[in-house]
Backbone as JSON, one array per atom type, in Angstrom:
{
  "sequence": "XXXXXXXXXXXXXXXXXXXXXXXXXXXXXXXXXXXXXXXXXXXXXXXXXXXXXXXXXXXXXXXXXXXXXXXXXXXXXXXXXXXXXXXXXXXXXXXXXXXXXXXXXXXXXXXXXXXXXXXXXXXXXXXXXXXXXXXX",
  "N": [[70.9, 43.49, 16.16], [69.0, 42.36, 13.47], [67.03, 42.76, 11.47], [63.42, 43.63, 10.44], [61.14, 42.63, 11.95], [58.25, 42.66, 12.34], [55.12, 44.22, 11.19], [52.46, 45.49, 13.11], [48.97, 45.86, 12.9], [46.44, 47.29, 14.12], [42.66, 47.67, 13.68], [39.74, 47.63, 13.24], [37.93, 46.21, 12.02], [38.83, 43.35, 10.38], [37.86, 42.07, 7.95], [37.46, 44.22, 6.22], [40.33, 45.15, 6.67], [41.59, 43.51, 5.84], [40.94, 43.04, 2.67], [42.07, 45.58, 1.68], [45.12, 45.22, 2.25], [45.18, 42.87, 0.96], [44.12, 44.18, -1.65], [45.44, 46.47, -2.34], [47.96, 46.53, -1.2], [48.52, 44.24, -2.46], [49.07, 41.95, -1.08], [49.81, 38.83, 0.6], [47.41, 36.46, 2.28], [48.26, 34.57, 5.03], [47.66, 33.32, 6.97], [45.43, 33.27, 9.62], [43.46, 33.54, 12.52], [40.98, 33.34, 13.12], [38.41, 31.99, 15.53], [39.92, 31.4, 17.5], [42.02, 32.56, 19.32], [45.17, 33.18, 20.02], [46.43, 35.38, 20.32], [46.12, 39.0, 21.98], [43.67, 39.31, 20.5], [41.34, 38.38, 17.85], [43.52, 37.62, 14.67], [45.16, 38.08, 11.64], [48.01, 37.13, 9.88], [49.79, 38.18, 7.08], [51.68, 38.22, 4.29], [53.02, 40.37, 2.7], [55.25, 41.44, -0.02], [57.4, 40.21, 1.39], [57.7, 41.26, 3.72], [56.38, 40.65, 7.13], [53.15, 41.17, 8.04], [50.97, 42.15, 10.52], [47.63, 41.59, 11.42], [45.39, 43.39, 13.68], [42.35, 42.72, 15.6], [40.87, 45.25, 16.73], [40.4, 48.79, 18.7], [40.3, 51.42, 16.47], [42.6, 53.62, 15.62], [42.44, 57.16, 16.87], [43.15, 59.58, 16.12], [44.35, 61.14, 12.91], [47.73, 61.03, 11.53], [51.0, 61.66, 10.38], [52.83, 59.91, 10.9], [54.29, 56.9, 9.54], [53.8, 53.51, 7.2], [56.05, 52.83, 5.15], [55.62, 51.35, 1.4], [58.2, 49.7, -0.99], [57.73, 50.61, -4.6], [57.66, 49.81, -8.23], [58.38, 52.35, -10.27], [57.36, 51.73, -12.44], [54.56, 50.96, -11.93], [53.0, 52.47, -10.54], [50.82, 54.11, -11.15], [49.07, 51.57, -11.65], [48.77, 51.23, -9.27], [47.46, 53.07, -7.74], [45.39, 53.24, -9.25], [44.18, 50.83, -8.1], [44.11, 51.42, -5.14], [42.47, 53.72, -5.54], [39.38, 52.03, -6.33], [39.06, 50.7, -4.24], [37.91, 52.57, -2.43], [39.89, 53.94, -1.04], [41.23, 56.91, 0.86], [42.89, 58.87, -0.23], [46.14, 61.2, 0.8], [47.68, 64.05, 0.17], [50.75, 64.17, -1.7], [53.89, 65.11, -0.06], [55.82, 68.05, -1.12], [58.24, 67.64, -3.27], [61.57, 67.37, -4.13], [62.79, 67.13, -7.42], [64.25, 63.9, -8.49], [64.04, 62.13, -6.23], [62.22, 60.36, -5.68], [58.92, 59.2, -6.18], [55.37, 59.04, -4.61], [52.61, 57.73, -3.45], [50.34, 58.43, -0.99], [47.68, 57.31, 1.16], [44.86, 57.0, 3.79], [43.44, 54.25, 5.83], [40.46, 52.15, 6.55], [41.13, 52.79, 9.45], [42.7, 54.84, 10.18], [45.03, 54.62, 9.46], [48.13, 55.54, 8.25], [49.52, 55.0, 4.96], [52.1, 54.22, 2.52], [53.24, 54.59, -0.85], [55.95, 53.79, -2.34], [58.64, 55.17, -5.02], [61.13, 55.57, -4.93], [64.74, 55.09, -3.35], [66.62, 54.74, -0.28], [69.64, 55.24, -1.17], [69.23, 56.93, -3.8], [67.23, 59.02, -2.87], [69.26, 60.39, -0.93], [71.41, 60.85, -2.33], [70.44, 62.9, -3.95], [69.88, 64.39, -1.81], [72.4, 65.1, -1.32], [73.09, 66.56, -3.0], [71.9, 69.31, -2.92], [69.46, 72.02, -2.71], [69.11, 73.37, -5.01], [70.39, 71.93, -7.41]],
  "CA": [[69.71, 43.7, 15.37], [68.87, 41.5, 12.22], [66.34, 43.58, 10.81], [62.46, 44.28, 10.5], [60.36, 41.11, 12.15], [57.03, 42.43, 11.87], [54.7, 45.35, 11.68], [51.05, 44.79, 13.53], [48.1, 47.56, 12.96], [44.99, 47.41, 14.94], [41.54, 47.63, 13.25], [38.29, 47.44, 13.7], [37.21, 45.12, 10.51], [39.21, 42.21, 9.97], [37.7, 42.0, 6.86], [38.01, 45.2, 5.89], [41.61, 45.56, 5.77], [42.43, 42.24, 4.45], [40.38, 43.78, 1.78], [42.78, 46.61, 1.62], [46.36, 44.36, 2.45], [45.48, 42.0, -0.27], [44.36, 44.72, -3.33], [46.29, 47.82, -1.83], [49.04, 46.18, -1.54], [48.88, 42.95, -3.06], [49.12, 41.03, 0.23], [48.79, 37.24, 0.66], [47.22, 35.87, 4.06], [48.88, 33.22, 5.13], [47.5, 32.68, 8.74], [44.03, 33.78, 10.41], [42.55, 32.68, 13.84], [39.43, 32.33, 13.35], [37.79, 32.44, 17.09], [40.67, 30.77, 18.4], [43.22, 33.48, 19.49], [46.68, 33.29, 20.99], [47.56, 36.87, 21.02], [45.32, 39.95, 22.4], [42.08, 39.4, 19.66], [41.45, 37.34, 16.54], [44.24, 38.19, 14.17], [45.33, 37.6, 10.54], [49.14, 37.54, 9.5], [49.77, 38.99, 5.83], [52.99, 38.97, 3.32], [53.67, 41.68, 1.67], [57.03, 42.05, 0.05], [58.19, 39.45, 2.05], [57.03, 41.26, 5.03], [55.38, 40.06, 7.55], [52.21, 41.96, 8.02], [50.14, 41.49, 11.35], [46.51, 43.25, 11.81], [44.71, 42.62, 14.95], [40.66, 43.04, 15.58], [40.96, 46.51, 18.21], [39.89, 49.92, 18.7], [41.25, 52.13, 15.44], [43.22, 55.41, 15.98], [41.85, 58.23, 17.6], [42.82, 60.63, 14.82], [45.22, 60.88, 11.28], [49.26, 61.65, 11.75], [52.11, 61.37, 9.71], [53.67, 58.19, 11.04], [53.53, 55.86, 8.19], [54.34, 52.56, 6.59], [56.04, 52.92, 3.14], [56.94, 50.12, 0.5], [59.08, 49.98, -2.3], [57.0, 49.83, -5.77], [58.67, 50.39, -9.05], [57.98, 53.5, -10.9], [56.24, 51.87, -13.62], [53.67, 50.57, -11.38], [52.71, 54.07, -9.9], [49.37, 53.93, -11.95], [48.46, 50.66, -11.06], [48.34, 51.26, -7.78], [46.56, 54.47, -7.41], [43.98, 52.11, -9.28], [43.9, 49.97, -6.92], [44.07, 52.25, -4.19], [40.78, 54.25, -5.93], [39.0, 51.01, -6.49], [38.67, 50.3, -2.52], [37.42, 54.06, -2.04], [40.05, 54.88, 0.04], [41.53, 58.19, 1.05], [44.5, 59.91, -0.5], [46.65, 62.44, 1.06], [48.8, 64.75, -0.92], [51.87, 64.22, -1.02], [54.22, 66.17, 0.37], [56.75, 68.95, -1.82], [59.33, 67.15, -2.93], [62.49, 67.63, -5.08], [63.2, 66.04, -8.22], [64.95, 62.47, -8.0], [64.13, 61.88, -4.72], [61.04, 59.37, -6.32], [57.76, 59.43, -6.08], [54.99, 58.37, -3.54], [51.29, 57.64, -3.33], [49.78, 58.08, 0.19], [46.42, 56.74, 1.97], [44.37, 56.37, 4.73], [42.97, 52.71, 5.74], [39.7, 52.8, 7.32], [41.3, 53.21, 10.73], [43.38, 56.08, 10.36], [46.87, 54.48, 8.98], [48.81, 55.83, 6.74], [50.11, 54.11, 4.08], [52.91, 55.3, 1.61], [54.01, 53.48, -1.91], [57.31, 55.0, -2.44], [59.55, 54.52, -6.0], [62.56, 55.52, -4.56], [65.55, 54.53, -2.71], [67.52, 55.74, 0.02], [70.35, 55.72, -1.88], [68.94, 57.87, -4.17], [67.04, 60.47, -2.0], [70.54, 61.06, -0.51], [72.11, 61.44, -3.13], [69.94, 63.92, -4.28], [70.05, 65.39, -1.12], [73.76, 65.87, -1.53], [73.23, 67.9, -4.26], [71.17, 71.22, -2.34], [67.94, 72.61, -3.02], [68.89, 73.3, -6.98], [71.51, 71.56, -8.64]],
  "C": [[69.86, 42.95, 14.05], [68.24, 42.55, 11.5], [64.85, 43.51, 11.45], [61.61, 42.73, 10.83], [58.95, 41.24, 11.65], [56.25, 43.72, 11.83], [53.32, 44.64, 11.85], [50.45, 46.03, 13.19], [46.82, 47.17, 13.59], [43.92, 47.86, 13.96], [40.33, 47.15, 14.0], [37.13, 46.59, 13.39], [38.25, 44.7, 9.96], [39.72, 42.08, 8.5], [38.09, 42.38, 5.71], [39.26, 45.33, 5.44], [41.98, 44.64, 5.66], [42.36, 42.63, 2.65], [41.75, 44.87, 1.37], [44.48, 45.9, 1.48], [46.17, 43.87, 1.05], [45.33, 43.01, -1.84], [44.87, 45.88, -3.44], [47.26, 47.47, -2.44], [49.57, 45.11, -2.08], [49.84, 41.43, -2.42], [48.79, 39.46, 0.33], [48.68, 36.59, 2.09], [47.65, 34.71, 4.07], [48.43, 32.84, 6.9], [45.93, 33.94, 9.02], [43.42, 32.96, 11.4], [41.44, 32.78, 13.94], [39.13, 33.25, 14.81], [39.08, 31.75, 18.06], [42.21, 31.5, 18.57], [44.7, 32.95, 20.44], [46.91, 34.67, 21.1], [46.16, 37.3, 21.73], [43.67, 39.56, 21.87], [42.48, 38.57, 18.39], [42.64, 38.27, 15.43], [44.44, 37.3, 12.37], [47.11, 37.83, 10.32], [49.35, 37.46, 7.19], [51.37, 38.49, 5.06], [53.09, 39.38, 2.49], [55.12, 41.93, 1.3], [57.59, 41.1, 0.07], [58.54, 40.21, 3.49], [56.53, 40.91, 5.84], [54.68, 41.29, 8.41], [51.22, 41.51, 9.22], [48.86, 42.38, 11.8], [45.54, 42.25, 12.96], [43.22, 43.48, 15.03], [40.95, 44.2, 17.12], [40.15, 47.84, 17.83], [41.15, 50.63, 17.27], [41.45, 53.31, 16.44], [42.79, 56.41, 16.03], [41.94, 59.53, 16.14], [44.47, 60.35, 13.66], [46.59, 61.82, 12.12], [49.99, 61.86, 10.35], [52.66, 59.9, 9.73], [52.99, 57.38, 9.91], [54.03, 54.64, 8.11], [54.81, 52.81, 5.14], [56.59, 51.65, 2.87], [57.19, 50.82, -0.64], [58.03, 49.3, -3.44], [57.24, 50.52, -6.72], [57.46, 51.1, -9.61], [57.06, 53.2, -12.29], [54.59, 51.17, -13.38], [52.6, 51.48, -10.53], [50.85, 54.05, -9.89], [48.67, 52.85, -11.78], [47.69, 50.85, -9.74], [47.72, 52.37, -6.96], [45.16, 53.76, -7.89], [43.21, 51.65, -8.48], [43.48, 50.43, -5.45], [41.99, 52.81, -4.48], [39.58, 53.52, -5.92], [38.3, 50.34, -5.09], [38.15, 51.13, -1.7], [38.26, 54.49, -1.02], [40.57, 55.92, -0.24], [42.51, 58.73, 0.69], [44.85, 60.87, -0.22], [47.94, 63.05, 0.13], [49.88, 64.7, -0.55], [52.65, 64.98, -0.82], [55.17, 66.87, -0.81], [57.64, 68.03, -1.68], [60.5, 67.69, -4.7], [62.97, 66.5, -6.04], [64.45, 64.64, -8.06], [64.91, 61.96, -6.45], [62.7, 60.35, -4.89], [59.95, 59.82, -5.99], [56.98, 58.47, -5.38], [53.12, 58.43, -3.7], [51.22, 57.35, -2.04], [48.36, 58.04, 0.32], [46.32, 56.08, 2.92], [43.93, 55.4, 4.14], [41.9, 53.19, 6.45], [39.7, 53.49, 9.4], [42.71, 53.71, 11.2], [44.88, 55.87, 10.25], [47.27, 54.78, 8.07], [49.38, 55.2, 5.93], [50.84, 54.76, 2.79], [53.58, 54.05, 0.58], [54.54, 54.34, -2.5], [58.37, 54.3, -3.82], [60.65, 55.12, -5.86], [63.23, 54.66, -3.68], [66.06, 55.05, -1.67], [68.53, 56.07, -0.36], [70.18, 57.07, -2.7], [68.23, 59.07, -3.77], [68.65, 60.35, -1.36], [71.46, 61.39, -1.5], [71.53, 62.82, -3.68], [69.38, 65.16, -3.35], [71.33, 66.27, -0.82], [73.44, 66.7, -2.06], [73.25, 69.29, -3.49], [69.59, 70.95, -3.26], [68.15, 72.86, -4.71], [70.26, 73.34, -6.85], [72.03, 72.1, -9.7]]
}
């Protein structure tokens, strides 16, 4: 195993979540087919991060989970990106109980039912602060 090649998400509007990729997360398209597909349906590829980001024109997700995508975005950017997030009308779910030093997270739906998580921690540091216990 090398690592993480690609993540794909299915949609329904193209458009839409380029919309969302590029001011969500501050995504840059670097590839779109047009009418002229090679994979399954017209597709766009994304980088995020230095991710590579792949969303394909399909049926969205039947209904809302857990399963998510998180990135890493530093803690003094928190506020930005709830901005940004608000700005595109989408959906924020609360996040879950969590224990100090473990960082902090902004989640939202996309319009077709993905979750999306911008996380200012580490794993380093959630484990460490899971060493600890419930109170330190």
């Amino acid at each position: 195993m090398e690592g993480l090649s690609h993540i794909t998400l299915i949609t329904r509007d193209l458009a839409r979540m380029s919309a969302i990729i590029e001011g969500a997360l501050g995504g840059r398209e670097i590839y779109s087919s047009g009418d002229d597909t090679f994979s399954l349906s017209r597709e766009k590829f994304f980088d995020v991060g230095g991710l590579w980001i792949a969303v394909m024109e399909g049926e969205s997700l039947a209904t809302r989970t857990y399963n998510h995508v998180a990135f890493k975005i530093p803690a003094s950017a928190i506020e930005d990106y709830r901005q940004r997030i608000e700005a595109l009308g989408l959906e924020f779910r609360e996040s879950r109980p969590r224990v100090e030093g473990e960082g902090h997270s902004l989640y939202f739906y996309d319009d077709d039912n993905h979750l999306f998580e911008l996380h200012t921690g580490t794993l380093e540091e959630r484990l460490e602060r899971y060493r600890q216990g419930r109170n330190p």
